[in-house]
Amino acid sequence: MSSVFITHKINTPEKQAFWALAFLFLSLFFLYGYFVQITIHTIIDRAGILQDTRNLNVKLGELESEYNAARTALTYEYARSLGFRELEKKDFAKRALVAQNTVNTF
């Protein structure tokens, strides 16, 4: 029994197409892995950001409560006891007008 082996010589355009498709497939595989990794890191970072937001909201609530307590403690009587007094004559800062808007009545 004789066996005949038929060999097919790959032409240059077919070879180039094969390597181009192989490179494209490999590139897509690595890009897929990269984007999956970026997505995972984004999800992990989002969990941390949400925790930071919760902590900041708690701190904000504490500061607002301190502010409200201090605001209710400040009265005219308390200010007078510290030596503050109301001015009898109130002067406001004034400046000269450089230009003035006029209304044209034509």
GROMACS .gro file of C-alpha atoms in nm:
model
  106
    1MET     CA    1   0.000   0.000   0.000
    2SER     CA    2   0.145   0.319  -0.099
    3SER     CA    3   0.047   0.634   0.064
    4VAL     CA    4   0.044   0.952  -0.124
    5PHE     CA    5   0.081   1.272   0.063
    6ILE     CA    6  -0.058   1.573  -0.103
    7THR     CA    7   0.093   1.890   0.017
    8HIS     CA    8  -0.055   2.226  -0.040
    9LYS     CA    9   0.178   2.513  -0.071
   10ILE     CA   10   0.030   2.815   0.106
   11ASN     CA   11   0.027   3.116  -0.115
   12THR     CA   12   0.164   3.443   0.011
   13PRO     CA   13  -0.175   3.629   0.027
   14GLU     CA   14  -0.329   3.339   0.221
   15LYS     CA   15  -0.036   3.340   0.461
   16GLN     CA   16  -0.067   3.714   0.515
   17ALA     CA   17  -0.441   3.684   0.573
   18PHE     CA   18  -0.386   3.405   0.827
   19TRP     CA   19  -0.130   3.603   1.026
   20ALA     CA   20  -0.341   3.919   1.009
   21LEU     CA   21  -0.643   3.731   1.144
   22ALA     CA   22  -0.431   3.560   1.410
   23PHE     CA   23  -0.292   3.897   1.520
   24LEU     CA   24  -0.642   4.048   1.519
   25PHE     CA   25  -0.780   3.762   1.729
   26LEU     CA   26  -0.491   3.787   1.976
   27SER     CA   27  -0.534   4.165   1.998
   28LEU     CA   28  -0.907   4.130   2.063
   29PHE     CA   29  -0.838   3.870   2.332
   30PHE     CA   30  -0.597   4.103   2.516
   31LEU     CA   31  -0.830   4.402   2.476
   32TYR     CA   32  -1.116   4.198   2.621
   33GLY     CA   33  -0.901   4.106   2.921
   34TYR     CA   34  -0.793   4.467   2.966
   35PHE     CA   35  -1.149   4.600   2.961
   36VAL     CA   36  -1.268   4.332   3.204
   37GLN     CA   37  -0.985   4.431   3.439
   38ILE     CA   38  -1.077   4.801   3.410
   39THR     CA   39  -1.442   4.717   3.483
   40ILE     CA   40  -1.350   4.518   3.794
   41HIS     CA   41  -1.129   4.800   3.924
   42THR     CA   42  -1.407   5.052   3.860
   43ILE     CA   43  -1.655   4.842   4.057
   44ILE     CA   44  -1.410   4.811   4.347
   45ASP     CA   45  -1.337   5.185   4.340
   46ARG     CA   46  -1.708   5.263   4.333
   47ALA     CA   47  -1.763   5.066   4.653
   48GLY     CA   48  -1.489   5.271   4.820
   49ILE     CA   49  -1.634   5.597   4.692
   50LEU     CA   50  -1.979   5.502   4.826
   51GLN     CA   51  -1.828   5.431   5.168
   52ASP     CA   52  -1.646   5.767   5.164
   53THR     CA   53  -1.972   5.939   5.071
   54ARG     CA   54  -2.151   5.775   5.364
   55ASN     CA   55  -1.874   5.884   5.602
   56LEU     CA   56  -1.885   6.241   5.470
   57ASN     CA   57  -2.264   6.252   5.510
   58VAL     CA   58  -2.229   6.143   5.874
   59LYS     CA   59  -1.964   6.410   5.933
   60LEU     CA   60  -2.185   6.669   5.762
   61GLY     CA   61  -2.475   6.579   5.991
   62GLU     CA   62  -2.253   6.619   6.297
   63LEU     CA   63  -2.129   6.959   6.178
   64GLU     CA   64  -2.482   7.078   6.103
   65SER     CA   65  -2.594   6.974   6.450
   66GLU     CA   66  -2.300   7.164   6.608
   67TYR     CA   67  -2.383   7.467   6.394
   68ASN     CA   68  -2.749   7.464   6.499
   69ALA     CA   69  -2.652   7.432   6.866
   70ALA     CA   70  -2.409   7.725   6.838
   71ARG     CA   71  -2.662   7.932   6.643
   72THR     CA   72  -2.930   7.892   6.908
   73ALA     CA   73  -2.679   7.974   7.184
   74LEU     CA   74  -2.589   8.312   7.028
   75THR     CA   75  -2.832   8.579   7.142
   76TYR     CA   76  -2.819   8.957   7.186
   77GLU     CA   77  -2.794   8.911   7.564
   78TYR     CA   78  -2.500   8.673   7.530
   79ALA     CA   79  -2.324   8.914   7.293
   80ARG     CA   80  -2.379   9.205   7.534
   81SER     CA   81  -2.238   8.997   7.820
   82LEU     CA   82  -1.922   8.951   7.612
   83GLY     CA   83  -1.891   9.327   7.564
   84PHE     CA   84  -2.043   9.372   7.220
   85ARG     CA   85  -2.282   9.660   7.165
   86GLU     CA   86  -2.496   9.791   6.883
   87LEU     CA   87  -2.381  10.098   6.697
   88GLU     CA   88  -2.589  10.409   6.731
   89LYS     CA   89  -2.488  10.555   6.397
   90LYS     CA   90  -2.450  10.312   6.111
   91ASP     CA   91  -2.213  10.416   5.833
   92PHE     CA   92  -2.196  10.223   5.510
   93ALA     CA   93  -1.906  10.221   5.267
   94LYS     CA   94  -1.962  10.432   4.957
   95ARG     CA   95  -1.776  10.462   4.634
   96ALA     CA   96  -1.800  10.703   4.348
   97LEU     CA   97  -1.970  10.582   4.034
   98VAL     CA   98  -1.735  10.564   3.738
   99ALA     CA   99  -2.019  10.532   3.489
  100GLN     CA  100  -2.393  10.543   3.513
  101ASN     CA  101  -2.654  10.369   3.302
  102THR     CA  102  -2.898  10.602   3.134
  103VAL     CA  103  -3.224  10.526   2.964
  104ASN     CA  104  -3.260  10.665   2.615
  105THR     CA  105  -3.605  10.811   2.556
  106PHE     CA  106  -3.615  10.867   2.183
   0.00000   0.00000   0.00000
